[in-house]
CSV table of C-alpha atoms in Angstrom, one decimal:
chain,number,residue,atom,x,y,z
A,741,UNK,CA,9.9,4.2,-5.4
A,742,UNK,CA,10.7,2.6,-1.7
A,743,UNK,CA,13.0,2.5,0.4
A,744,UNK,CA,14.3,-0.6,1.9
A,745,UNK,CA,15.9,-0.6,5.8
A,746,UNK,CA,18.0,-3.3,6.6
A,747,UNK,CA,17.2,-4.1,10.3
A,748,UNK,CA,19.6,-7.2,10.6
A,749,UNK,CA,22.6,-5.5,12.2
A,750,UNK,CA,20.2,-4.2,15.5
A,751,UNK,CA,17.2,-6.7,15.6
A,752,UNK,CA,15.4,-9.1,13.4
A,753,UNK,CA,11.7,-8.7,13.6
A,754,UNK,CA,9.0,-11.5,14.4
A,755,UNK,CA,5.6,-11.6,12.5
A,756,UNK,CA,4.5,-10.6,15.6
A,757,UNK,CA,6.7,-7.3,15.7
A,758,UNK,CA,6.4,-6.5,12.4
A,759,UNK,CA,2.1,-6.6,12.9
A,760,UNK,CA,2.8,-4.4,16.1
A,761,UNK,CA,5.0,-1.7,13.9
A,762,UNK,CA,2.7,-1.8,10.9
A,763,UNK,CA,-0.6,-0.9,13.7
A,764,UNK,CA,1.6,1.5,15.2
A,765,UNK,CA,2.3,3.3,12.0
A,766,UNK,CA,-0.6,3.1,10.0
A,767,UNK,CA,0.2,5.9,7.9
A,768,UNK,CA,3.1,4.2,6.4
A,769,UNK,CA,3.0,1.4,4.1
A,770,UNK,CA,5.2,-1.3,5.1
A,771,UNK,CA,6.6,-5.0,4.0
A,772,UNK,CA,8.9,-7.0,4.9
A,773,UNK,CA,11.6,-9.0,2.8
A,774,UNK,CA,12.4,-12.7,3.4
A,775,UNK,CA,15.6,-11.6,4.7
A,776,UNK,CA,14.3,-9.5,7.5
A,777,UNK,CA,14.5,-6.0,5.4
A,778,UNK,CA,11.6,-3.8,6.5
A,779,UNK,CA,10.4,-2.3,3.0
A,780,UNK,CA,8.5,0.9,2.8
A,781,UNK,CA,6.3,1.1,0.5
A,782,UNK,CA,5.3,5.1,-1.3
A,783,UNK,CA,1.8,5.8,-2.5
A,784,UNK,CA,1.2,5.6,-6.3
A,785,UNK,CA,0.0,8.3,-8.3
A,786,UNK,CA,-3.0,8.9,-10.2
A,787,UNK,CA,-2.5,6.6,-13.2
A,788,UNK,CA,-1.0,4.0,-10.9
A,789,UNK,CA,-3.9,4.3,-8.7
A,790,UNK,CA,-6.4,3.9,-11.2
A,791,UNK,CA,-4.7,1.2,-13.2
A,792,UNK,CA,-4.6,-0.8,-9.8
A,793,UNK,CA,-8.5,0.2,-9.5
A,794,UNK,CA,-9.4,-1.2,-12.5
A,795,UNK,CA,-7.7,-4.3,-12.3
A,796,UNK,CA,-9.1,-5.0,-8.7
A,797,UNK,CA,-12.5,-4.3,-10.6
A,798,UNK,CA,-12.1,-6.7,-12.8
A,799,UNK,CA,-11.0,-9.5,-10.4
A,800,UNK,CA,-14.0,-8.7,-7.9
A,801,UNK,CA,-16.2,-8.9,-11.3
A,802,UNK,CA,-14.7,-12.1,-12.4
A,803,UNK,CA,-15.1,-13.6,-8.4
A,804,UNK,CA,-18.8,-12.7,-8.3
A,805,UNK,CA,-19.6,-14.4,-11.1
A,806,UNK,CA,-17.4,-18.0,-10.2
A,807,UNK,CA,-17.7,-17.3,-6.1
A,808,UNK,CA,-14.8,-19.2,-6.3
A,809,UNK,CA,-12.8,-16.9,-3.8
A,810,UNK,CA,-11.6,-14.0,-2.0
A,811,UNK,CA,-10.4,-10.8,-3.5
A,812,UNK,CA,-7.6,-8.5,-1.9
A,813,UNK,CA,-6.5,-5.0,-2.4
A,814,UNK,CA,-3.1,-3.8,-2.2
A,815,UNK,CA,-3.7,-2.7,1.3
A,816,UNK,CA,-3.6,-6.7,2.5
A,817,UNK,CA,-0.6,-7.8,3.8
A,818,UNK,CA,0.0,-11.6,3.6
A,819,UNK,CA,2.6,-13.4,5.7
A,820,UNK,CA,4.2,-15.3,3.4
A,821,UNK,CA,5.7,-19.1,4.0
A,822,UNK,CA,9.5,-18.4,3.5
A,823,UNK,CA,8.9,-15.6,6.3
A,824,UNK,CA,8.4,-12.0,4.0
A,825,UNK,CA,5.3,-10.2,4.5
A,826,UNK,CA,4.1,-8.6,1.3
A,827,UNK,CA,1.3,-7.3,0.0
A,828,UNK,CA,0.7,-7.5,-3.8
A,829,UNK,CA,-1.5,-4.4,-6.0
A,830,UNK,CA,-4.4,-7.5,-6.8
A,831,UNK,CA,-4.3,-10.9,-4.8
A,832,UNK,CA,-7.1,-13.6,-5.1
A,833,UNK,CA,-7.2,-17.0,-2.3
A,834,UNK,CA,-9.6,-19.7,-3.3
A,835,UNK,CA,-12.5,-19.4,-0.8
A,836,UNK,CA,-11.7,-23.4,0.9
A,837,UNK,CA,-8.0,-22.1,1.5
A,838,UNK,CA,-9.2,-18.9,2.6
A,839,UNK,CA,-12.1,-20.8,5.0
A,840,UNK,CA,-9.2,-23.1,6.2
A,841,UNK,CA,-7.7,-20.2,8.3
A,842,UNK,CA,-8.7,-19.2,12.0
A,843,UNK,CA,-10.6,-16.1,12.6
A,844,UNK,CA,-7.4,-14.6,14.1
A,845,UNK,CA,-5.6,-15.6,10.9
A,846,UNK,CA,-8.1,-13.5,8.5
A,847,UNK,CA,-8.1,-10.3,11.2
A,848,UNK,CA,-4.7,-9.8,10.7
A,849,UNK,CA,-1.9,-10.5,8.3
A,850,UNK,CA,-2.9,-14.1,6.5
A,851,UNK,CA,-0.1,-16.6,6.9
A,852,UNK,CA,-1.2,-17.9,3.3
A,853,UNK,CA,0.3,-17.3,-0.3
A,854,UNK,CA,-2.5,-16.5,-2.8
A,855,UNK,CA,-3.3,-18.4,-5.6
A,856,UNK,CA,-3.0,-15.0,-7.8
A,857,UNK,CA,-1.6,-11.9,-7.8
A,858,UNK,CA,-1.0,-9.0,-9.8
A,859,UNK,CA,2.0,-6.5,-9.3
A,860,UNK,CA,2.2,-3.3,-11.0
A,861,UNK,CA,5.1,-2.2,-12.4
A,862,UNK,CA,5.4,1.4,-12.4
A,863,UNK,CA,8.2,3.6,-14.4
A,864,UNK,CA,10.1,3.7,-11.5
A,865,UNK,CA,10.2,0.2,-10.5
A,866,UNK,CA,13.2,-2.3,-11.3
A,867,UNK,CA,12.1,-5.7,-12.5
A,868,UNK,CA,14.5,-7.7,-10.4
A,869,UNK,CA,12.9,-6.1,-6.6
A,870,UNK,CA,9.4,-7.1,-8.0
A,871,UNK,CA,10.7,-10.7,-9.4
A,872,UNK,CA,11.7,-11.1,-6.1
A,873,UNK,CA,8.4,-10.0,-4.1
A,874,UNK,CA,6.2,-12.1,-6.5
């Protein structure tokens, strides 16, 4: 479950702002859509959490073998082209892309779109939020 806050009638927040809430509030889990909505994001349960484990397992497993890239957890938040901020369960960025970007890009929230990611849908997710944030 999250809950979505729509900002848009007081402020609209930069990348800049939104980095600065998320550090200021690292015990929340936050996104933001490409309309501005500031989305916060629950913790998953057990079978969620190990699900997500085990995917990100196999993705690290799969990357070691190629070194063909970079493998996220759902903890990464990538700013995203059209101007949301999200942070998929599993993302993967091929290591040139990923090489491309300043050290001050990687240290905080990438301005890159991976090239793979994998979104959990849990029992009480709607498809049409999570069509939306892939």
């Amino acid at each position: 479950m999250t809950t979505v806050l729509n900002l848009e009638p007081i402020t609209t927040l930069t990348r800049e702002q939104f980095f600065q809430l998320c550090q200021a509030n690292p015990d929340l889990q936050l996104e933001r859509s490409l309309s501005g909505e500031l989305i916060i994001v629950t913790p998953i349960g057990g079978e969620g959490g190990s699900q997500e484990a085990n995917l990100i397992g196999d993705v690290i497993s799969w990357n070691r073998q190629t070194g063909l890239g970079v493998v996220f957890s759902s903890q990464t938040v990538f700013s995203l082209p059209g101007g949301s901020d999200r942070s998929p369960d599993v993302a993967w960025v091929e290591l040139q892309r990923w090489q491309a970007l300043s050290q001050e890009e990687r240290e905080g929230f990438p301005p890159i779109c991976p090239d793979f990611v994998i979104e959990l849908r849990s029992r009480s997710d709607r498809l049409k939020p999570l069509q939306n944030k892939m």
